[in-house]
Structures are given as structure tokens and as C-alpha cells.
Tab-separated table of C-alpha atoms and ligand atoms in Angstrom:
chain	number	residue	atom	x	y	z
A	28	MET	CA	-10.706	-12.090	-13.267
A	29	TYR	CA	-11.320	-11.625	-17.017
A	30	SER	CA	-11.616	-14.639	-19.298
A	31	SER	CA	-9.270	-14.418	-22.280
A	32	ALA	CA	-12.158	-13.397	-24.594
A	33	GLU	CA	-13.243	-10.643	-22.189
A	34	ALA	CA	-9.672	-9.386	-21.850
A	35	LYS	CA	-9.227	-9.251	-25.624
A	36	ALA	CA	-12.534	-7.419	-26.081
A	37	GLU	CA	-11.562	-4.823	-23.454
A	38	ALA	CA	-8.021	-4.524	-24.867
A	39	ASP	CA	-9.427	-3.928	-28.357
A	40	ARG	CA	-11.065	-0.712	-27.078
A	41	CYS	CA	-7.657	0.869	-26.351
A	42	LEU	CA	-6.907	3.595	-28.904
A	43	TYR	CA	-3.106	3.406	-28.513
A	44	CYS	CA	-3.004	7.194	-28.071
A	45	VAL	CA	0.119	8.981	-29.313
A	46	ASP	CA	0.662	10.899	-26.071
A	47	ALA	CA	-0.877	8.172	-23.810
A	48	PRO	CA	-1.771	10.266	-20.752
A	49	CYS	CA	-2.307	7.037	-18.777
A	50	ILE	CA	1.464	6.340	-18.825
A	51	LYS	CA	2.251	9.680	-17.185
A	52	ALA	CA	-0.506	9.111	-14.607
A	53	CYS	CA	1.077	5.835	-13.471
A	54	PRO	CA	3.833	6.543	-10.917
A	55	THR	CA	5.814	3.592	-12.324
A	56	GLU	CA	5.190	4.718	-15.924
A	57	ILE	CA	4.160	1.327	-17.234
A	58	ASP	CA	3.840	1.403	-21.036
A	59	ILE	CA	0.109	0.810	-20.774
A	60	PRO	CA	-0.914	1.014	-24.463
A	61	THR	CA	1.841	-1.479	-25.357
A	62	PHE	CA	0.859	-4.056	-22.753
A	63	ILE	CA	-2.796	-3.687	-23.705
A	64	LYS	CA	-1.959	-4.082	-27.410
A	65	LYS	CA	-0.083	-7.284	-26.562
A	66	ILE	CA	-3.168	-8.654	-24.786
A	67	ALA	CA	-5.255	-7.752	-27.834
A	68	SER	CA	-2.903	-9.733	-30.062
A	69	GLY	CA	-2.894	-12.755	-27.717
A	70	ASN	CA	0.648	-12.171	-26.371
A	71	VAL	CA	-0.219	-12.268	-22.665
A	72	ARG	CA	3.294	-13.266	-21.587
A	73	GLY	CA	4.700	-10.269	-23.463
A	74	ALA	CA	2.085	-8.025	-21.830
A	75	ALA	CA	3.143	-9.219	-18.365
A	76	ALA	CA	6.822	-8.641	-19.211
A	77	THR	CA	6.039	-5.049	-20.298
A	78	ILE	CA	4.304	-4.441	-16.952
A	79	PHE	CA	6.956	-6.080	-14.757
A	80	GLU	CA	9.864	-4.332	-16.525
A	81	GLN	CA	8.602	-1.093	-14.961
A	82	ASN	CA	6.840	-2.438	-11.883
A	83	LEU	CA	7.881	-5.752	-10.345
A	84	LEU	CA	4.865	-5.584	-8.033
A	85	GLY	CA	2.501	-5.065	-10.955
A	86	HIS	CA	0.391	-7.905	-9.693
A	87	SER	CA	-0.580	-6.366	-6.341
A	88	CYS	CA	-0.749	-2.903	-7.898
A	89	ALA	CA	-3.344	-4.237	-10.350
A	90	ARG	CA	-5.533	-5.080	-7.357
A	91	VAL	CA	-4.892	-2.149	-5.031
A	92	CYS	CA	-4.088	0.886	-7.188
A	93	PRO	CA	-6.745	3.615	-7.052
A	94	VAL	CA	-6.894	3.510	-10.852
A	95	GLU	CA	-9.747	6.038	-10.921
A	96	VAL	CA	-7.292	8.733	-9.810
A	97	LEU	CA	-4.237	7.274	-11.574
A	98	CYS	CA	-4.022	5.568	-14.981
A	99	ALA	CA	-7.725	5.025	-15.777
A	100	GLY	CA	-8.523	8.503	-14.458
A	101	ASP	CA	-6.468	9.971	-17.311
A	102	CYS	CA	-7.795	7.696	-20.057
A	103	VAL	CA	-9.023	9.797	-22.993
A	104	TYR	CA	-12.408	8.045	-22.915
A	105	ASN	CA	-13.248	10.044	-19.750
A	106	ALA	CA	-13.270	13.249	-21.766
A	107	TRP	CA	-15.970	11.753	-24.000
A	108	GLU	CA	-17.926	10.599	-20.956
A	109	ARG	CA	-17.369	7.004	-21.914
A	110	GLU	CA	-16.125	4.166	-19.720
A	111	PRO	CA	-12.304	4.410	-19.401
A	112	ILE	CA	-10.247	1.339	-20.288
A	113	HIS	CA	-10.170	-1.040	-17.312
A	114	ILE	CA	-6.395	-0.849	-17.026
A	115	GLY	CA	-6.156	-2.395	-13.560
A	116	ARG	CA	-8.266	-5.410	-14.541
A	117	LEU	CA	-6.248	-5.937	-17.734
A	118	GLN	CA	-3.026	-5.664	-15.725
A	119	ARG	CA	-4.329	-8.246	-13.264
A	120	TYR	CA	-5.311	-10.551	-16.139
A	121	ALA	CA	-1.861	-10.317	-17.754
A	122	THR	CA	0.211	-10.677	-14.579
A	123	GLU	CA	-1.902	-13.455	-13.083
A	124	THR	CA	-2.092	-15.439	-16.321
A	125	ALA	CA	1.649	-15.166	-16.995
A	126	THR	CA	2.806	-16.005	-13.470
A	127	LYS	CA	0.422	-18.963	-13.277
A	128	ALA	CA	1.824	-20.222	-16.593
A	129	GLU	CA	5.341	-19.867	-15.164
A	130	GLU	CA	4.333	-21.968	-12.165
A	131	ALA	CA	2.874	-24.562	-14.508
A	132	GLY	CA	6.252	-24.943	-16.237
A	133	ALA	CA	6.347	-22.199	-18.899
A	134	PRO	CA	9.764	-20.483	-19.303
A	135	LYS	CA	10.533	-17.909	-16.603
A	136	LEU	CA	9.633	-14.309	-17.433
A	137	PHE	CA	12.945	-13.082	-16.005
A	138	THR	CA	16.289	-14.755	-15.373
A	139	PRO	CA	18.736	-13.028	-12.983
A	140	LYS	CA	22.121	-12.030	-14.427
A	141	PRO	CA	25.189	-13.827	-12.991
A	142	LYS	CA	26.290	-12.545	-9.561
A	143	ASN	CA	28.368	-9.339	-9.775
A	144	GLY	CA	29.870	-9.533	-6.265
A	145	LYS	CA	27.947	-6.504	-4.922
A	146	ARG	CA	25.670	-6.715	-1.879
A	147	VAL	CA	22.691	-4.582	-0.914
A	148	ALA	CA	20.480	-4.620	2.197
A	149	CYS	CA	16.938	-3.396	2.787
A	150	VAL	CA	15.329	-2.352	6.071
A	151	GLY	CA	11.707	-3.567	5.971
A	152	ALA	CA	10.082	-5.966	3.514
A	153	GLY	CA	7.302	-3.748	2.163
A	154	PRO	CA	6.640	-2.921	-1.514
A	155	ALA	CA	9.383	-0.266	-1.648
A	156	SER	CA	12.103	-2.641	-0.450
A	157	LEU	CA	10.834	-5.536	-2.558
A	158	ALA	CA	10.975	-3.400	-5.714
A	159	PHE	CA	14.509	-2.287	-4.780
A	160	ALA	CA	15.778	-5.765	-3.893
A	161	GLY	CA	14.056	-7.504	-6.829
A	162	THR	CA	15.366	-5.025	-9.404
A	163	LEU	CA	18.946	-5.399	-8.180
A	164	ALA	CA	18.760	-9.187	-7.743
A	165	LEU	CA	17.837	-9.464	-11.433
A	166	GLU	CA	20.979	-7.415	-12.183
A	167	GLY	CA	23.198	-9.877	-10.299
A	168	PHE	CA	23.325	-8.199	-6.874
A	169	GLU	CA	23.109	-10.210	-3.674
A	170	ALA	CA	20.051	-8.603	-2.063
A	171	THR	CA	19.051	-9.210	1.573
A	172	VAL	CA	15.859	-7.843	3.094
A	173	PHE	CA	15.443	-7.577	6.893
A	174	GLU	CA	11.895	-7.537	8.241
A	175	LYS	CA	11.002	-7.133	11.904
A	176	ARG	CA	7.634	-8.873	11.598
A	177	ALA	CA	7.145	-12.581	11.247
A	178	VAL	CA	5.733	-12.083	7.742
A	179	PRO	CA	7.174	-10.167	4.766
A	180	GLY	CA	5.234	-7.928	2.354
A	181	GLY	CA	4.653	-4.856	4.548
A	182	LEU	CA	1.157	-3.404	4.379
A	183	ASN	CA	0.362	-5.523	1.315
A	184	THR	CA	0.331	-8.486	3.690
A	185	THR	CA	-0.874	-6.839	6.885
A	186	GLY	CA	-2.619	-3.540	6.133
A	187	ILE	CA	-4.486	-3.347	2.850
A	188	ALA	CA	-8.095	-4.378	3.333
A	189	PRO	CA	-8.539	-8.071	2.528
A	190	TYR	CA	-11.420	-7.349	0.124
A	191	LYS	CA	-8.738	-5.839	-2.130
A	192	LEU	CA	-5.740	-8.045	-1.391
A	193	GLN	CA	-5.642	-11.178	0.762
A	194	ALA	CA	-2.504	-11.906	2.806
A	195	ASP	CA	-1.909	-15.137	0.832
A	196	ASP	CA	-1.889	-13.277	-2.495
A	197	ALA	CA	0.555	-10.718	-1.109
A	198	LEU	CA	2.831	-13.502	0.158
A	199	HIS	CA	2.620	-15.247	-3.196
A	200	GLU	CA	3.969	-12.120	-4.855
A	201	VAL	CA	6.745	-11.875	-2.253
A	202	ALA	CA	7.725	-15.465	-3.071
A	203	TRP	CA	7.903	-14.534	-6.762
A	204	VAL	CA	10.342	-11.697	-5.974
A	205	GLU	CA	12.327	-14.084	-3.750
A	206	SER	CA	12.626	-16.434	-6.710
A	207	PHE	CA	14.988	-13.878	-8.338
A	208	GLY	CA	17.465	-14.708	-5.563
A	209	VAL	CA	16.365	-12.137	-2.961
A	210	THR	CA	16.926	-13.326	0.636
A	211	ILE	CA	14.305	-12.233	3.168
A	212	LYS	CA	15.130	-12.528	6.857
A	213	THR	CA	11.992	-12.080	8.957
A	214	GLY	CA	11.924	-11.465	12.714
A	215	VAL	CA	15.007	-9.231	12.444
A	216	GLU	CA	14.633	-5.630	13.574
A	217	ILE	CA	17.267	-3.242	12.326
A	218	GLY	CA	18.318	-0.921	15.133
A	219	LYS	CA	17.735	-3.676	17.680
A	220	ASP	CA	18.937	-7.052	16.342
A	221	ILE	CA	21.365	-5.547	13.820
A	222	LYS	CA	22.796	-2.020	14.049
A	223	ALA	CA	22.545	0.508	11.236
A	224	GLU	CA	26.345	0.900	11.209
A	225	ASP	CA	26.751	-2.865	10.634
A	226	LEU	CA	24.626	-2.626	7.492
A	227	ILE	CA	26.656	0.314	6.207
A	228	ARG	CA	29.877	-1.580	6.852
A	229	ASP	CA	28.770	-4.898	5.353
A	230	TYR	CA	26.849	-3.817	2.258
A	231	ASP	CA	27.540	-1.714	-0.834
A	232	ALA	CA	24.195	0.099	-0.486
A	233	VAL	CA	21.337	0.142	2.021
A	234	PHE	CA	17.681	0.940	1.334
A	235	ILE	CA	15.402	2.224	4.107
A	236	GLY	CA	11.817	1.100	3.398
A	237	VAL	CA	10.377	1.066	6.902
A	238	GLY	CA	6.983	2.589	6.116
A	239	LEU	CA	5.080	4.216	8.975
A	240	GLY	CA	4.666	3.300	12.649
A	241	GLU	CA	1.828	2.605	15.074
A	242	ASP	CA	-1.723	3.916	14.650
A	243	THR	CA	-2.181	7.374	16.173
A	244	LYS	CA	-4.359	7.582	19.309
A	245	LEU	CA	-6.990	10.219	20.098
A	246	GLY	CA	-5.646	10.891	23.581
A	247	VAL	CA	-9.084	11.226	25.212
A	248	PRO	CA	-10.311	9.602	28.475
A	249	GLY	CA	-11.283	5.907	28.411
A	250	GLU	CA	-9.285	5.134	25.268
A	251	ASP	CA	-7.092	2.401	26.744
A	252	GLY	CA	-9.017	-0.824	27.149
A	253	PRO	CA	-10.992	-3.395	25.183
A	254	GLY	CA	-13.111	-2.313	22.223
A	255	VAL	CA	-10.776	0.432	20.960
A	256	ILE	CA	-8.291	-0.514	18.279
A	257	GLY	CA	-6.061	1.215	15.747
A	258	ALA	CA	-7.179	0.779	12.127
A	259	THR	CA	-4.049	-0.897	10.795
A	260	ALA	CA	-3.763	-3.126	13.876
A	261	TRP	CA	-7.384	-4.194	13.306
A	262	ILE	CA	-6.852	-4.963	9.618
A	263	GLU	CA	-3.706	-6.915	10.475
A	264	GLU	CA	-5.709	-9.011	12.939
A	265	MET	CA	-8.393	-9.509	10.287
A	266	LYS	CA	-5.894	-10.546	7.632
A	267	LEU	CA	-3.581	-12.727	9.629
A	268	THR	CA	-5.153	-14.143	12.740
A	269	LEU	CA	-8.899	-13.858	13.182
A	270	PRO	CA	-11.113	-16.545	11.702
A	271	ARG	CA	-13.625	-14.722	9.519
A	272	GLU	CA	-16.631	-16.230	11.385
A	273	HIS	CA	-15.482	-14.465	14.549
A	274	ALA	CA	-15.732	-11.143	12.782
A	275	LYS	CA	-19.485	-11.652	12.393
A	276	SER	CA	-19.934	-10.818	16.092
A	277	LEU	CA	-18.476	-7.330	15.639
A	278	GLY	CA	-21.724	-5.635	16.682
A	279	ARG	CA	-21.903	-1.857	16.192
A	280	VAL	CA	-18.704	-0.401	14.781
A	281	LEU	CA	-17.602	3.236	14.710
A	282	VAL	CA	-14.663	4.205	12.554
A	283	VAL	CA	-13.069	7.526	13.490
A	284	GLY	CA	-11.554	9.288	10.465
A	285	GLY	CA	-12.416	10.336	6.936
A	286	GLY	CA	-9.494	9.047	4.878
A	287	ASN	CA	-9.005	5.969	2.721
A	288	THR	CA	-7.937	3.821	5.679
A	289	ALA	CA	-11.135	4.740	7.526
A	290	ILE	CA	-13.191	3.829	4.456
A	291	ASP	CA	-11.391	0.494	4.105
A	292	VAL	CA	-12.033	-0.415	7.727
A	293	ALA	CA	-15.677	0.600	7.464
A	294	ARG	CA	-16.252	-1.370	4.239
A	295	GLU	CA	-14.420	-4.385	5.585
A	296	ALA	CA	-16.465	-4.349	8.819
A	297	LYS	CA	-19.683	-4.040	6.830
A	298	GLY	CA	-18.642	-6.858	4.511
A	299	LEU	CA	-17.860	-9.049	7.514
A	300	GLY	CA	-21.425	-8.645	8.754
A	301	ALA	CA	-21.161	-6.028	11.507
A	302	ASP	CA	-24.638	-4.959	12.664
A	303	ASP	CA	-24.039	-1.277	12.000
A	304	VAL	CA	-21.028	0.647	10.727
A	305	ALA	CA	-20.601	4.413	10.831
A	306	MET	CA	-17.718	6.700	9.914
A	307	VAL	CA	-17.313	9.486	12.446
A	308	TYR	CA	-15.710	12.662	11.134
A	309	ARG	CA	-15.074	16.106	12.572
A	310	ARG	CA	-16.038	17.885	9.380
A	311	SER	CA	-18.641	17.209	6.676
A	312	GLN	CA	-18.682	14.161	4.414
A	313	LYS	CA	-17.712	16.409	1.485
A	314	GLU	CA	-14.502	17.349	3.298
A	315	MET	CA	-13.418	13.749	3.963
A	316	SER	CA	-10.021	13.105	2.404
A	317	GLY	CA	-10.931	9.603	1.150
A	318	TYR	CA	-11.374	9.063	-2.585
A	319	ALA	CA	-14.872	9.991	-3.795
A	320	HIS	CA	-15.354	6.618	-5.534
A	321	GLU	CA	-14.405	4.748	-2.341
A	322	LEU	CA	-16.771	6.879	-0.229
A	323	GLU	CA	-19.548	6.168	-2.703
A	324	GLY	CA	-18.741	2.443	-2.490
A	325	ALA	CA	-18.986	2.616	1.314
A	326	ARG	CA	-22.319	4.444	1.157
A	327	ILE	CA	-23.743	1.877	-1.279
A	328	GLU	CA	-22.625	-0.919	1.034
A	329	GLY	CA	-24.582	0.638	3.911
A	330	VAL	CA	-21.892	2.527	5.847
A	331	ARG	CA	-23.424	5.517	7.672
A	332	PHE	CA	-21.729	8.884	8.000
A	333	VAL	CA	-21.766	10.816	11.261
A	334	GLU	CA	-20.500	14.247	10.305
A	335	ASN	CA	-19.278	17.283	12.261
A	336	VAL	CA	-18.554	15.570	15.576
A	337	VAL	CA	-15.367	15.415	17.664
A	338	PRO	CA	-14.670	12.475	20.024
A	339	HIS	CA	-14.805	13.626	23.640
A	340	SER	CA	-14.320	10.378	25.628
A	341	PHE	CA	-15.001	6.645	25.619
A	342	VAL	CA	-17.878	5.448	27.820
A	343	ARG	CA	-17.481	2.089	29.577
A	344	ASP	CA	-19.849	0.126	31.836
A	345	ALA	CA	-18.936	-1.115	35.333
A	346	SER	CA	-17.154	-4.143	33.873
A	347	GLY	CA	-15.010	-1.944	31.615
A	348	LYS	CA	-16.848	-2.924	28.423
A	349	LEU	CA	-17.052	-0.160	25.830
A	350	VAL	CA	-20.651	1.009	25.411
A	351	ALA	CA	-20.399	4.348	23.590
A	352	LEU	CA	-18.224	7.021	22.086
A	353	ARG	CA	-19.090	10.385	23.612
A	354	VAL	CA	-18.786	13.119	21.000
A	355	SER	CA	-19.273	16.874	20.833
A	356	ARG	CA	-20.892	18.621	17.923
A	357	ALA	CA	-18.220	20.346	15.827
A	358	GLU	CA	-18.117	23.598	13.908
A	359	GLY	CA	-15.248	24.036	11.492
A	360	GLY	CA	-13.716	20.843	12.903
A	361	LYS	CA	-13.673	22.218	16.482
A	362	ALA	CA	-15.798	20.917	19.409
A	363	VAL	CA	-18.651	23.115	20.598
A	364	PRO	CA	-18.693	22.961	24.460
A	365	GLY	CA	-21.888	21.662	26.060
A	366	THR	CA	-22.990	19.641	23.001
A	367	GLU	CA	-21.751	16.227	24.197
A	368	HIS	CA	-23.847	13.194	23.289
A	369	ASP	CA	-23.258	9.433	23.064
A	370	LEU	CA	-22.927	7.227	19.988
A	371	PRO	CA	-23.599	3.652	21.232
A	372	CYS	CA	-21.039	1.125	19.959
A	373	ASP	CA	-19.222	-2.149	20.643
A	374	LEU	CA	-16.013	-1.388	18.752
A	375	VAL	CA	-14.214	1.814	17.779
A	376	ALA	CA	-11.494	1.706	15.133
A	377	LEU	CA	-9.174	4.710	15.022
A	378	ALA	CA	-8.128	5.651	11.510
A	379	ILE	CA	-6.592	9.056	12.165
A	380	GLY	CA	-3.077	8.353	10.951
A	381	GLN	CA	0.108	6.518	11.776
A	382	SER	CA	3.195	7.776	13.590
A	383	LYS	CA	6.562	8.151	11.808
A	384	LEU	CA	9.391	5.707	12.489
A	385	ARG	CA	11.868	8.482	13.172
A	386	ALA	CA	14.398	6.642	15.320
A	387	ILE	CA	15.616	4.010	12.891
A	388	ALA	CA	16.353	6.321	9.946
A	389	THR	CA	18.465	8.738	11.965
A	390	GLN	CA	20.699	5.919	13.191
A	391	PHE	CA	22.243	6.037	9.714
A	392	PRO	CA	24.843	8.858	9.756
A	393	GLY	CA	23.928	11.611	7.288
A	394	VAL	CA	20.262	10.607	7.011
A	395	THR	CA	17.914	13.430	8.064
A	396	LEU	CA	14.189	13.986	8.632
A	397	ASP	CA	11.979	16.872	7.524
A	398	ALA	CA	9.633	18.827	9.818
A	399	LYS	CA	6.934	16.179	9.371
A	400	GLY	CA	9.273	13.347	10.372
A	401	CYS	CA	9.709	11.945	6.839
A	402	VAL	CA	13.130	10.752	5.667
A	403	VAL	CA	14.684	13.365	3.369
A	404	VAL	CA	15.805	12.273	-0.103
A	405	ASN	CA	17.402	14.460	-2.777
A	406	ASP	CA	14.753	13.693	-5.398
A	407	ALA	CA	12.252	11.005	-6.338
A	408	ALA	CA	14.297	10.035	-9.385
A	409	THR	CA	17.160	8.653	-7.280
A	410	CYS	CA	15.853	8.485	-3.666
A	411	ARG	CA	19.365	9.257	-2.388
A	412	THR	CA	19.616	10.377	1.261
A	413	GLY	CA	22.370	12.515	2.805
A	414	ASN	CA	24.502	9.372	3.159
A	415	GLU	CA	25.823	8.288	-0.238
A	416	LYS	CA	25.444	4.604	0.631
A	417	VAL	CA	21.884	4.958	1.925
A	418	TYR	CA	18.649	5.268	-0.065
A	419	ALA	CA	15.051	5.527	1.177
A	420	GLY	CA	11.599	5.193	-0.348
A	421	GLY	CA	7.899	4.547	0.139
A	422	ASP	CA	5.752	5.753	3.020
A	423	CYS	CA	8.768	6.736	5.143
A	424	ILE	CA	9.686	9.473	2.636
A	425	ASN	CA	6.201	10.538	1.484
A	426	GLY	CA	4.279	10.237	4.771
A	427	GLY	CA	1.885	7.638	3.335
A	428	LYS	CA	0.828	7.375	-0.293
A	429	GLU	CA	0.089	4.267	-2.383
A	430	VAL	CA	1.799	0.945	-3.070
A	431	VAL	CA	2.646	2.055	-6.605
A	432	ASN	CA	4.519	5.117	-5.273
A	433	ALA	CA	6.559	2.891	-2.957
A	434	VAL	CA	7.360	0.585	-5.889
A	435	ALA	CA	8.428	3.551	-8.035
A	436	ASP	CA	10.800	4.758	-5.287
A	437	GLY	CA	12.339	1.323	-4.738
A	438	ARG	CA	12.863	0.827	-8.451
A	439	ASN	CA	14.306	4.333	-8.981
A	440	ALA	CA	16.728	3.878	-6.089
A	441	ALA	CA	17.769	0.492	-7.491
A	442	ARG	CA	18.418	2.004	-10.930
A	443	ASP	CA	20.564	4.706	-9.289
A	444	VAL	CA	22.530	2.088	-7.323
A	445	LEU	CA	23.045	0.175	-10.545
A	446	ALA	CA	24.281	3.261	-12.395
A	447	ARG	CA	26.580	4.309	-9.518
A	448	LEU	CA	28.054	0.941	-8.685
A	449	SER	CA	28.604	-0.062	-12.267
A	450	LYS	CA	30.621	3.164	-12.624
A	451	GLY	CA	32.471	2.169	-9.459
A	452	SER	CA	31.513	5.347	-7.531
B	504	FAD	C1	-5.016	0.516	6.087
B	504	FAD	C2	-4.283	0.855	4.837
B	504	FAD	C3	-4.873	0.596	3.619
B	504	FAD	C4	-4.190	0.910	2.444
B	504	FAD	N1	-4.800	0.647	1.259
B	504	FAD	C5	-4.131	0.905	0.104
B	504	FAD	C6	-4.725	0.609	-1.151
B	504	FAD	O1	-5.856	0.146	-1.230
B	504	FAD	N2	-4.000	0.845	-2.270
B	504	FAD	C7	-2.728	1.346	-2.223
B	504	FAD	O2	-2.097	1.502	-3.276
B	504	FAD	N3	-2.148	1.657	-1.048
B	504	FAD	C8	-2.814	1.452	0.112
B	504	FAD	N4	-2.238	1.766	1.318
B	504	FAD	C9	-0.887	2.372	1.311
B	504	FAD	C10	0.191	1.312	1.073
B	504	FAD	O3	-0.069	0.173	1.842
B	504	FAD	C11	1.562	1.892	1.405
B	504	FAD	O4	1.741	3.088	0.671
B	504	FAD	C12	2.702	0.933	1.051
B	504	FAD	O5	2.536	-0.320	1.675
B	504	FAD	C13	4.037	1.539	1.474
B	504	FAD	O6	5.061	0.601	1.251
B	504	FAD	P1	6.430	0.689	2.079
B	504	FAD	O7	7.273	-0.376	1.507
B	504	FAD	O8	6.913	2.087	2.096
B	504	FAD	O9	6.041	0.380	3.603
B	504	FAD	P2	5.270	-0.790	4.333
B	504	FAD	O10	4.339	-1.506	3.427
B	504	FAD	O11	4.690	-0.170	5.557
B	504	FAD	O12	6.435	-1.786	4.768
B	504	FAD	C14	7.409	-1.416	5.723
B	504	FAD	C15	7.939	-2.655	6.404
B	504	FAD	O13	9.093	-2.315	7.178
B	504	FAD	C16	9.080	-3.074	8.373
B	504	FAD	N5	9.961	-2.409	9.341
B	504	FAD	C17	9.761	-1.224	9.961
B	504	FAD	N6	10.810	-0.927	10.758
B	504	FAD	C18	11.694	-1.934	10.643
B	504	FAD	C19	12.976	-2.211	11.223
B	504	FAD	N7	13.552	-1.353	12.069
B	504	FAD	N8	13.604	-3.361	10.890
B	504	FAD	C20	13.041	-4.250	10.021
B	504	FAD	N9	11.824	-4.033	9.469
B	504	FAD	C21	11.165	-2.895	9.743
B	504	FAD	C22	7.610	-3.091	8.752
B	504	FAD	O14	7.303	-4.134	9.653
B	504	FAD	C23	6.955	-3.282	7.382
B	504	FAD	O15	6.779	-4.633	7.058
B	504	FAD	C24	-2.898	1.479	2.503
B	504	FAD	C25	-2.314	1.744	3.740
B	504	FAD	C26	-2.997	1.451	4.902
B	504	FAD	C27	-2.380	1.773	6.224
B	505	SF4	S1	0.581	0.203	-11.673
B	505	SF4	FE1	-1.361	1.040	-10.959
B	505	SF4	S2	-1.402	3.155	-11.770
B	505	SF4	FE2	0.194	2.032	-12.904
B	505	SF4	S3	-0.884	1.252	-14.762
B	505	SF4	FE3	-0.963	-0.368	-13.204
B	505	SF4	S4	-2.928	-0.088	-12.167
B	505	SF4	FE4	-2.485	1.833	-13.264
């Protein structure tokens, strides 16, 4: 993290542009020049307040946002081929400094308004729901979040690669949101332990923030068995259960996929000391959907790229141990028959997508799905579904974007609830 002198020096570079393109590039529209100006003038608490007023999860966003394609990517310095302002690092400095001061006894940044008698419920305790529940709790709502896992935080806690965000840091942020009066009930699955209709009956508004489902499988022979794991399941194990020393015996790792999740898994495996890590993709490296800066980071860290191959089957020895991934050469993403060959490996991580949690959303009358299985909302500004009491946001409506998009949805839905319920409609 920046020292205060470093933060001031970086903040002093900000030009306080009139049109501030960085604000428009941030899905939560944080007033970036204002918070940076406050850091420059030594008002770090004020800077943190400016950030949190738009984005209650500004702390994790500062660590995980792909700033190169969001705020910093639109900084005017880029046009002059100069280093853009390090917005994410300044945001982390402000939020971390201010929340630590709060813990050390400084006055609270935010005090919830007195209770207004209204109750809201959230399905899932990921960033979208936390932004929704936190925003309304500060406005005096009784907000309850139901989470099926044993831990809250969604993918911030279980899915985002630990080199970006450790589970403890994610949980720390969750505790901060809870301190506004949000109640989080873990180990409760909506649709199983509590019915959707019960939530509609018992609460003034419900927010669906269930994210995505299980990792997608390849569906090729030999897949079921030891040594083959879904990417998010693997990261969850890494973040929550496995001692880091154990990870050193990973051996040779193949990561199937070319997106940001695949890159994260590959970089994490490399960082944990795997002997060899390669990303296996059916098209060329140039066509991988992962961010260019992340791919470059992976390459620098020693991740290899095996391009233009399609997995054919998993090869196991007599004891069932995985020994190789059999692949075919690919042209235009399609396997060329008769070109099968083996890529020796000890572990294969599948990063080819996650399924949609269709069943739970449609248990709410009036809530519908689009052709891709995403929950349909009227618009991103309100996140209203077809049921006037039910809102939805985050990965379950966009099919999988970033934490900051989930936060924007949760906050927008909360603002709409506030406007509606204060009018009494
Ligand atoms: C491997 C990986 C790496 C990523 N890296 C980044 C990154 O570096 N930067 C970034 O900005 N974004 C990243 N993302 C994307 C980001 O994590 C998501 O966009 C974000 O977490 C979505 O938030 P959400 O609240 O919609 O859902 P989630 O975070 O998925 O939370 C949904 C929660 O709902 C719970 N739930 C589901 N069904 C029920 C039910 N019926 N009852 C109760 N609870 C339920 C789930 O257990 C989960 O905790 C990454 C995603 C993955 C998979
Ligand atoms: S929330 Fe993310 S995109 Fe928005 S200003 Fe902060 S780091 Fe940039």
C-alpha cells in the first residue's frame, strides 16, 4: 500500500479534468477527481467517504477492479502516452486508511438512520447483495441476507484469486457492511430451507444476487475422477481450506480456457510453485478473451500457452491417476480428426465457464430468464424484475462481469427501493 507521502505525490498528478472521463468509465461512477483531490489535501477520511457514497465495496473494488480497462484506462494521461493516475491504488489507500482509523476509534464514516419499519431480504451474500443490503441498512431498513454457503462474501471470499484478494480481507469488508445493521444468515439456501414465496410474503422487497452456478464440464471421456477440477472450485479450495504448503506439490498444471478466470488460475498455480503451468486454448493466444494486461502478466510469470488444441479425453494410468490430457489440433476452434496427442499433466483445471442458477430465480412469480439463462431486469438503472417486489443484480443478470458491476446493480436497486417505498408504492 502507498505511504501517505507516496499517495499525496500520486494524487498531485491528477489534473481534475472538467469532463473527467474516469468517472464515466467506473460502473459505480465514483467522483474520482474529488476523492483524489481530498487525498492531495490530506483529507483521507473525506476521500474514503466520497468513494463509499457511490460504492460501499470500494475497498475490494480497489484491489480487484481491472482498472486498465475501467477508470485508469480512460485517464487523459493515456492519450499523451504517460502513466495514467493509479486510481485503484489511491482508492485502496483511502479506504484502507479510513477504515483502519475507524477501527482504532475514529468517528464512524457512516451512521445508519433510525429504523423506518421496512424490511428487505437478499438471496446470496455476494457483492451485489451486500451493496443492496448495506445501502438500505444505512437508510433505516432492516436488511437480511441469506447465504447458502458457510461463509458470506460470494466470489470475493471464495472465487477471486488470492493474489488479488485474500478471503480474510473479503470477510473483513463483509463485517464492515454488517456493522451498518445488516443481518447475514449463512448456511441458509433459499428455495430449499426457505421458499421464495415466504420471502415475498415477509419482506417489503427482495433482491436476487445469486451469481452463477457450478463450473462447466468438458463432457469428454475420463473427466470424472481425481486430478480434474473446476476453476472456481479449485480457487475456493485454495482460498478457504488448503494450506499453502500443500499447493507446492501441484506438479504440472494445465488450465483449459482463455478467459480471465483461466488466467487467474494459471497465475495462482505458478505463484504457488507448480512445476509447470500451461493455458490450453482452442484458438490462438491473440483470440483469448482474457484482458491483454493479465495475459502479459501470466506470460511474464512463466505461464506457457498451448494454442489451437481441443481436449479429446483424459488419460489415466491403471490406478486411475491422471497422467495426460489428450488433445486434437484445432483449426478455427474445431478439432482436426487424426491429430490427437498427449499433454502430460498432474492436474487439469477447467475454466470454461459457469452454469446459470436458473431454478431459484424462476421460483419468484413474475421473474423471467432470457435465452442465455440470465435473470431479466427492466434496466440497469433500477434492476427491477417482472415482479414489482423483486429486484436482481450482479452475475445472475449479466452472465458474469466484474465485482464493480455487481455493486452498481445492488446500489441502483437499493436506490429504486428507497424511492418507491418512501413514496409508499
Ligand atoms: C475465478 C473468478 C475470478 C474473478 N476475478 C475477478 C476480478 O479479479 N475482478 C473482478 O472485478 N471480478 C472478478 N470476478 C467476477 C466477480 O467475482 C463477480 O462478478 C462478482 O462476484 C459477482 O457478484 P454477485 O454478487 O453477483 O455474485 P457472487 O459473488 O457469485 O455471489 C452470489 C452468492 O449467492 C449465493 N447463493 C446462490 N444461490 C443461493 C441460494 N439459493 N440461497 C442462498 N444463497 C445463494 C452463492 O453461494 C454466493 O455466495 C471473478 C470471477 C471468478 C469466477
Ligand atoms: S470502483 Fe473500480 S472502476 Fe471504479 S474508480 Fe474504483 S477502481 Fe476504478
